[in-house]
Coordinates of C-alpha atoms and ligand atoms in Angstrom, one line a residue:
M1 CA 241.0 64.3 68.3
K2 CA 237.3 64.7 68.9
I3 CA 236.2 65.4 72.5
F4 CA 233.0 64.1 74.1
G5 CA 232.0 63.9 77.7
I6 CA 229.3 63.7 80.4
I7 CA 228.4 66.5 82.7
G8 CA 226.7 65.9 86.0
N9 CA 227.0 66.2 89.8
P10 CA 227.6 63.5 91.0
V11 CA 229.2 62.0 88.0
E12 CA 232.0 59.8 89.4
H13 CA 229.8 56.7 89.1
S14 CA 229.1 57.1 85.4
L15 CA 230.0 54.2 83.1
S16 CA 229.4 56.3 80.0
P17 CA 233.2 57.0 79.4
L18 CA 233.9 53.3 79.5
M19 CA 231.1 52.5 77.1
H20 CA 231.8 55.3 74.5
N21 CA 235.5 55.0 74.6
S22 CA 235.2 51.2 73.8
A23 CA 233.0 52.1 70.9
F24 CA 235.4 54.8 69.5
K25 CA 238.3 52.4 69.8
Y26 CA 236.5 49.5 68.1
L27 CA 235.5 51.7 65.2
N28 CA 238.9 53.5 65.0
I29 CA 237.4 56.9 65.6
D30 CA 239.9 59.4 66.9
A31 CA 237.9 60.5 69.9
T32 CA 237.9 60.5 73.7
Y33 CA 235.0 60.8 76.2
F34 CA 235.6 62.2 79.7
K35 CA 233.5 62.8 82.8
F36 CA 233.1 66.3 84.2
K37 CA 231.7 67.2 87.6
V38 CA 230.0 70.6 87.2
D39 CA 229.1 73.0 90.0
F40 CA 225.3 73.3 90.3
E41 CA 225.3 77.0 89.4
K42 CA 227.8 76.7 86.5
L43 CA 225.9 74.5 84.1
K44 CA 225.4 77.3 81.5
Y45 CA 229.2 78.0 81.5
A46 CA 229.9 74.3 81.1
V47 CA 227.7 73.9 78.1
L48 CA 228.8 77.2 76.4
G49 CA 232.4 76.6 77.4
A50 CA 232.4 73.1 75.8
D51 CA 231.0 74.6 72.6
S52 CA 233.7 77.3 72.6
L53 CA 236.4 74.7 73.2
G54 CA 235.3 72.7 70.2
F55 CA 233.8 69.7 72.0
C56 CA 231.7 67.5 69.7
G57 CA 229.1 66.2 72.1
L58 CA 228.1 65.9 75.7
N59 CA 225.8 63.7 77.7
V60 CA 223.9 65.4 80.6
T61 CA 223.1 63.6 83.8
V62 CA 221.7 64.2 87.2
P63 CA 220.6 66.9 88.2
F64 CA 221.0 69.0 84.9
K65 CA 218.7 67.3 82.3
E66 CA 215.9 69.8 82.7
E67 CA 217.9 73.0 83.0
A68 CA 220.4 72.1 80.2
I69 CA 217.6 72.2 77.6
N70 CA 217.6 76.0 78.0
Y71 CA 221.1 76.2 76.5
T72 CA 220.4 74.2 73.4
N73 CA 218.1 74.1 70.4
P74 CA 216.1 71.0 71.3
D75 CA 214.6 68.7 68.7
K76 CA 210.9 68.0 68.8
L77 CA 211.1 65.0 71.1
A78 CA 213.3 66.8 73.6
E79 CA 211.1 69.8 73.6
Q80 CA 208.0 67.6 74.2
I81 CA 209.7 65.8 77.1
G82 CA 211.2 69.0 78.5
A83 CA 214.6 67.5 79.3
I84 CA 217.8 66.5 77.4
N85 CA 220.6 64.0 78.0
T86 CA 222.5 64.5 74.8
I87 CA 224.1 67.7 73.3
K88 CA 225.6 67.8 69.8
F89 CA 227.9 70.8 69.0
G90 CA 228.2 72.2 65.5
K91 CA 226.8 75.3 63.8
K92 CA 224.2 75.2 66.6
I93 CA 224.1 73.6 70.0
E94 CA 221.5 70.9 69.5
G95 CA 219.7 69.1 72.4
F96 CA 218.3 65.5 72.3
N97 CA 216.7 63.1 74.6
T98 CA 217.7 59.4 74.3
D99 CA 216.5 58.4 77.8
A100 CA 213.0 57.8 76.5
I101 CA 214.1 55.3 73.9
G102 CA 216.7 53.8 76.3
A103 CA 214.2 53.1 79.1
F104 CA 211.5 51.9 76.7
M105 CA 213.9 49.4 75.0
A106 CA 215.2 48.1 78.3
L107 CA 211.8 47.6 79.8
K108 CA 210.3 46.1 76.6
E109 CA 213.0 43.3 76.7
I110 CA 211.6 41.9 79.9
T111 CA 207.9 42.7 79.9
E112 CA 204.8 43.8 77.9
I113 CA 204.1 47.5 78.4
K114 CA 200.8 47.9 76.7
D115 CA 197.8 48.5 79.1
R116 CA 199.9 48.0 82.2
N117 CA 199.6 50.1 85.4
I118 CA 203.0 51.8 85.8
L119 CA 204.0 53.8 88.9
I120 CA 206.9 56.1 88.4
L121 CA 208.7 57.5 91.5
G122 CA 210.2 60.9 90.6
A123 CA 209.5 63.8 88.3
G124 CA 213.0 64.9 87.3
G125 CA 214.7 64.8 83.9
A126 CA 214.7 61.0 83.6
A127 CA 211.1 60.6 85.0
K128 CA 209.9 63.0 82.4
A129 CA 211.4 61.0 79.5
I130 CA 210.1 57.7 80.8
A131 CA 206.6 59.1 81.5
Y132 CA 206.5 60.5 78.0
A133 CA 207.6 57.2 76.4
L134 CA 205.4 54.9 78.4
S135 CA 202.2 57.0 78.6
K136 CA 201.5 56.2 74.9
Y137 CA 200.9 52.6 75.9
A138 CA 200.2 52.3 79.6
R139 CA 198.4 53.9 82.5
I140 CA 200.8 56.1 84.4
F141 CA 200.9 57.1 88.1
I142 CA 203.5 59.6 89.2
A143 CA 204.6 60.0 92.8
N144 CA 207.2 62.7 93.5
R145 CA 208.6 64.2 96.7
T146 CA 207.7 67.7 95.4
F147 CA 204.0 66.9 94.8
K148 CA 203.4 69.9 92.5
K149 CA 206.2 68.8 90.1
G150 CA 204.7 65.3 90.0
S151 CA 201.2 66.5 89.4
D152 CA 202.4 68.8 86.6
L153 CA 204.1 65.8 84.9
A154 CA 201.1 63.6 85.4
K155 CA 198.8 66.2 83.8
K156 CA 201.2 66.6 80.9
V157 CA 201.3 62.8 80.1
G158 CA 197.6 62.1 80.9
G159 CA 198.4 60.2 84.0
E160 CA 197.5 60.5 87.7
S161 CA 199.6 61.9 90.5
I162 CA 199.7 60.6 94.0
K163 CA 201.5 61.6 97.1
L164 CA 204.7 59.7 97.8
E165 CA 203.4 58.8 101.2
E166 CA 200.2 57.3 99.7
V167 CA 201.7 54.9 97.1
F168 CA 200.7 52.1 99.4
N169 CA 197.1 52.7 98.5
I170 CA 197.6 51.8 94.9
I171 CA 200.6 49.4 94.9
K172 CA 198.4 46.3 94.7
S173 CA 197.1 47.4 91.3
V174 CA 200.6 48.4 90.0
D175 CA 202.2 46.1 87.5
I176 CA 205.5 48.0 86.9
L177 CA 207.3 50.1 89.5
I178 CA 210.0 52.4 88.3
N179 CA 212.4 54.3 90.5
A180 CA 213.4 57.5 88.6
T181 CA 214.7 59.3 91.6
T182 CA 218.2 59.6 92.9
V183 CA 217.4 57.7 96.0
G184 CA 219.6 54.6 96.0
L185 CA 222.4 56.3 93.9
N186 CA 225.6 55.6 95.7
E187 CA 223.7 54.8 98.9
D188 CA 221.9 51.9 100.6
K189 CA 218.5 53.6 100.7
S190 CA 215.1 53.0 99.1
L191 CA 211.8 54.8 99.0
L192 CA 210.0 51.5 99.3
Y193 CA 210.8 48.3 101.2
H194 CA 209.7 44.7 100.9
E195 CA 206.6 45.1 103.0
D196 CA 205.4 47.7 100.5
L197 CA 206.0 45.5 97.5
H198 CA 204.4 42.3 96.0
K199 CA 205.6 39.4 93.9
D200 CA 203.7 40.3 90.8
L201 CA 205.5 43.5 90.4
I202 CA 208.2 44.3 87.9
V203 CA 210.6 46.6 89.6
F204 CA 212.9 48.8 87.4
D205 CA 215.5 50.9 89.1
L206 CA 217.2 53.4 86.8
V207 CA 220.1 53.6 89.2
Y208 CA 223.1 51.3 88.3
S209 CA 225.5 52.4 91.0
P210 CA 225.3 50.2 92.9
V211 CA 224.2 47.7 90.3
K212 CA 221.8 46.0 92.8
T213 CA 220.2 48.8 94.7
R214 CA 218.4 48.5 98.0
L215 CA 215.1 48.7 96.2
L216 CA 216.0 45.8 93.9
K217 CA 217.1 43.8 96.9
E218 CA 213.8 44.5 98.6
A219 CA 211.9 43.5 95.5
E220 CA 213.8 40.2 95.2
M221 CA 212.8 39.4 98.8
V222 CA 209.2 39.3 97.8
G223 CA 209.9 37.4 94.5
A224 CA 209.3 40.4 92.2
K225 CA 211.1 40.5 88.8
T226 CA 213.8 43.2 88.7
L227 CA 215.7 45.3 86.2
N228 CA 218.6 47.5 87.0
G229 CA 219.7 50.6 85.0
I230 CA 222.4 49.0 82.9
K231 CA 220.4 48.1 79.9
M232 CA 218.9 51.6 79.8
L233 CA 222.4 53.0 80.1
L234 CA 223.4 50.9 77.1
Y235 CA 220.5 51.8 74.9
Q236 CA 220.4 55.5 75.6
G237 CA 224.2 55.6 75.1
A238 CA 223.9 53.8 71.8
A239 CA 221.3 56.3 70.6
S240 CA 223.6 59.3 71.7
F241 CA 226.5 57.7 69.9
E242 CA 224.5 57.5 66.7
I243 CA 223.4 61.2 67.0
W244 CA 227.0 62.3 67.4
T245 CA 228.7 60.1 64.8
G246 CA 226.0 59.1 62.3
I247 CA 227.4 55.6 62.6
K248 CA 225.5 52.5 64.0
A249 CA 226.6 52.0 67.6
P250 CA 228.5 48.8 68.2
I251 CA 226.1 47.7 71.0
S252 CA 227.8 44.4 71.8
I253 CA 231.2 46.1 72.2
M254 CA 229.7 48.7 74.5
E255 CA 227.8 46.1 76.5
D256 CA 231.0 44.0 76.8
A257 CA 232.9 47.0 78.2
I258 CA 230.3 47.4 80.9
S259 CA 230.2 43.7 81.7
R260 CA 233.9 43.6 82.2
F261 CA 233.6 46.5 84.6
F262 CA 231.2 44.5 86.8
D263 CA 233.0 41.2 86.3
P264 CA 236.7 41.7 85.9
V265 CA 237.3 37.9 85.3
Y266 CA 234.7 38.0 82.5
Ligands
NAP301 P1 216.9 64.7 88.6 O1 216.4 65.5 87.4 O2 217.9 65.5 89.5 O3 215.6 64.3 89.4 C1 215.8 63.7 90.7 C2 214.5 63.2 91.2 O4 214.7 62.5 92.4 C3 213.4 64.2 91.5 O5 212.1 63.7 91.2 C4 213.5 64.4 93.0 O6 212.4 64.9 93.6 C5 213.8 63.0 93.4 N1 214.5 62.9 94.7 C6 215.8 63.3 95.0 N2 216.1 63.1 96.3 C7 215.0 62.5 96.9 C8 214.6 62.0 98.2 N3 215.5 62.1 99.2 N4 213.4 61.5 98.3 C9 212.5 61.4 97.3 N5 212.8 61.8 96.1 C10 214.0 62.4 95.8 O7 217.6 63.4 88.2 P2 217.4 62.5 86.9 O8 218.4 63.0 85.9 O9 216.0 62.4 86.6 O10 218.0 61.1 87.4 C11 217.2 60.3 88.3 C12 218.0 59.0 88.5 O11 217.9 58.2 87.4 C13 219.4 59.2 88.9 O12 219.8 58.2 89.9 C14 220.2 58.8 87.6 O13 221.4 58.3 87.8 C15 219.2 57.7 87.0 N6 219.3 57.6 85.5 C16 219.8 56.5 85.0 C17 219.8 56.3 83.6 C18 220.3 55.1 83.0 O14 220.7 55.1 81.8 N7 220.3 54.0 83.8 C19 219.4 57.4 82.8 C20 218.9 58.5 83.4 C21 218.9 58.7 84.8 P3 212.1 66.4 93.8 O15 211.4 66.8 92.5 O16 211.2 66.5 94.9 O17 213.4 67.1 94.0

């Protein structure tokens, strides 16, 4: 049996096992996908250990996407982004980034991206992938708790950095607001509230646990259009699946598995 998995901390909320196991079952692939909570200082051993144990592939989630690249041979895209979310084991340990395409496809389904003003909250692994993907088409603003990290990312993608406390100064001119921080993950918190938002915004929260985060609730209060992290999860997962198996991902089967999770009577 082929072994796949996701490493992160926290990782309990991850729906990747559900999604990938449904795809393996549908395609009669003898494989199983597990979730593994990894201690913060043991990432290297987790990656090298999985390789030694004959794992076929891993996804990498919060907070390891930037560090994990150091234990892989990244492809060109992952190297340019500076973070990975997918590892393929074989003769080499290969690193890939499918967050960029996942976020792009999810956002593109609900809005035009070209020439928009996009404010990204965060500068971690996911934010790096999104900033990279969107900066080719749109004007990017980055606001991160650790300002230096945000300004480094903004410089890299040709965007502008602003202090997190000062996003109010530009929010009126923002078309798309993206939360790429861990704020809201398994908690009822948000970096921005309804009084900070406006109805013409599209608010995309990468977090999908809970499926409607506090930020998305606040956005709905002002009539803004919202997008949760489920579609991104689906598209990045499909891209990882294709890297590992070389087979076209059964997207509708994977989406169905996630939908059943959120709606058991579905
Ligand atoms: P990460 O690399 O650990 O980055 C975390 C980011 O959150 C950093 O920018 C960090 O700022 C910021 N942050 C953490 N706590 C904060 C706080 N209290 N106030 C303000 N900022 C704070 O994590 P990641 O891998 O980029 O993931 C970010 C989020 O995206 C996670 O919730 C993850 O689940 C979600 N995600 C979803 C998908 C999907 O498919 N839907 C894919 C990827 C990621 P500092 O730099 O100051 O520490």
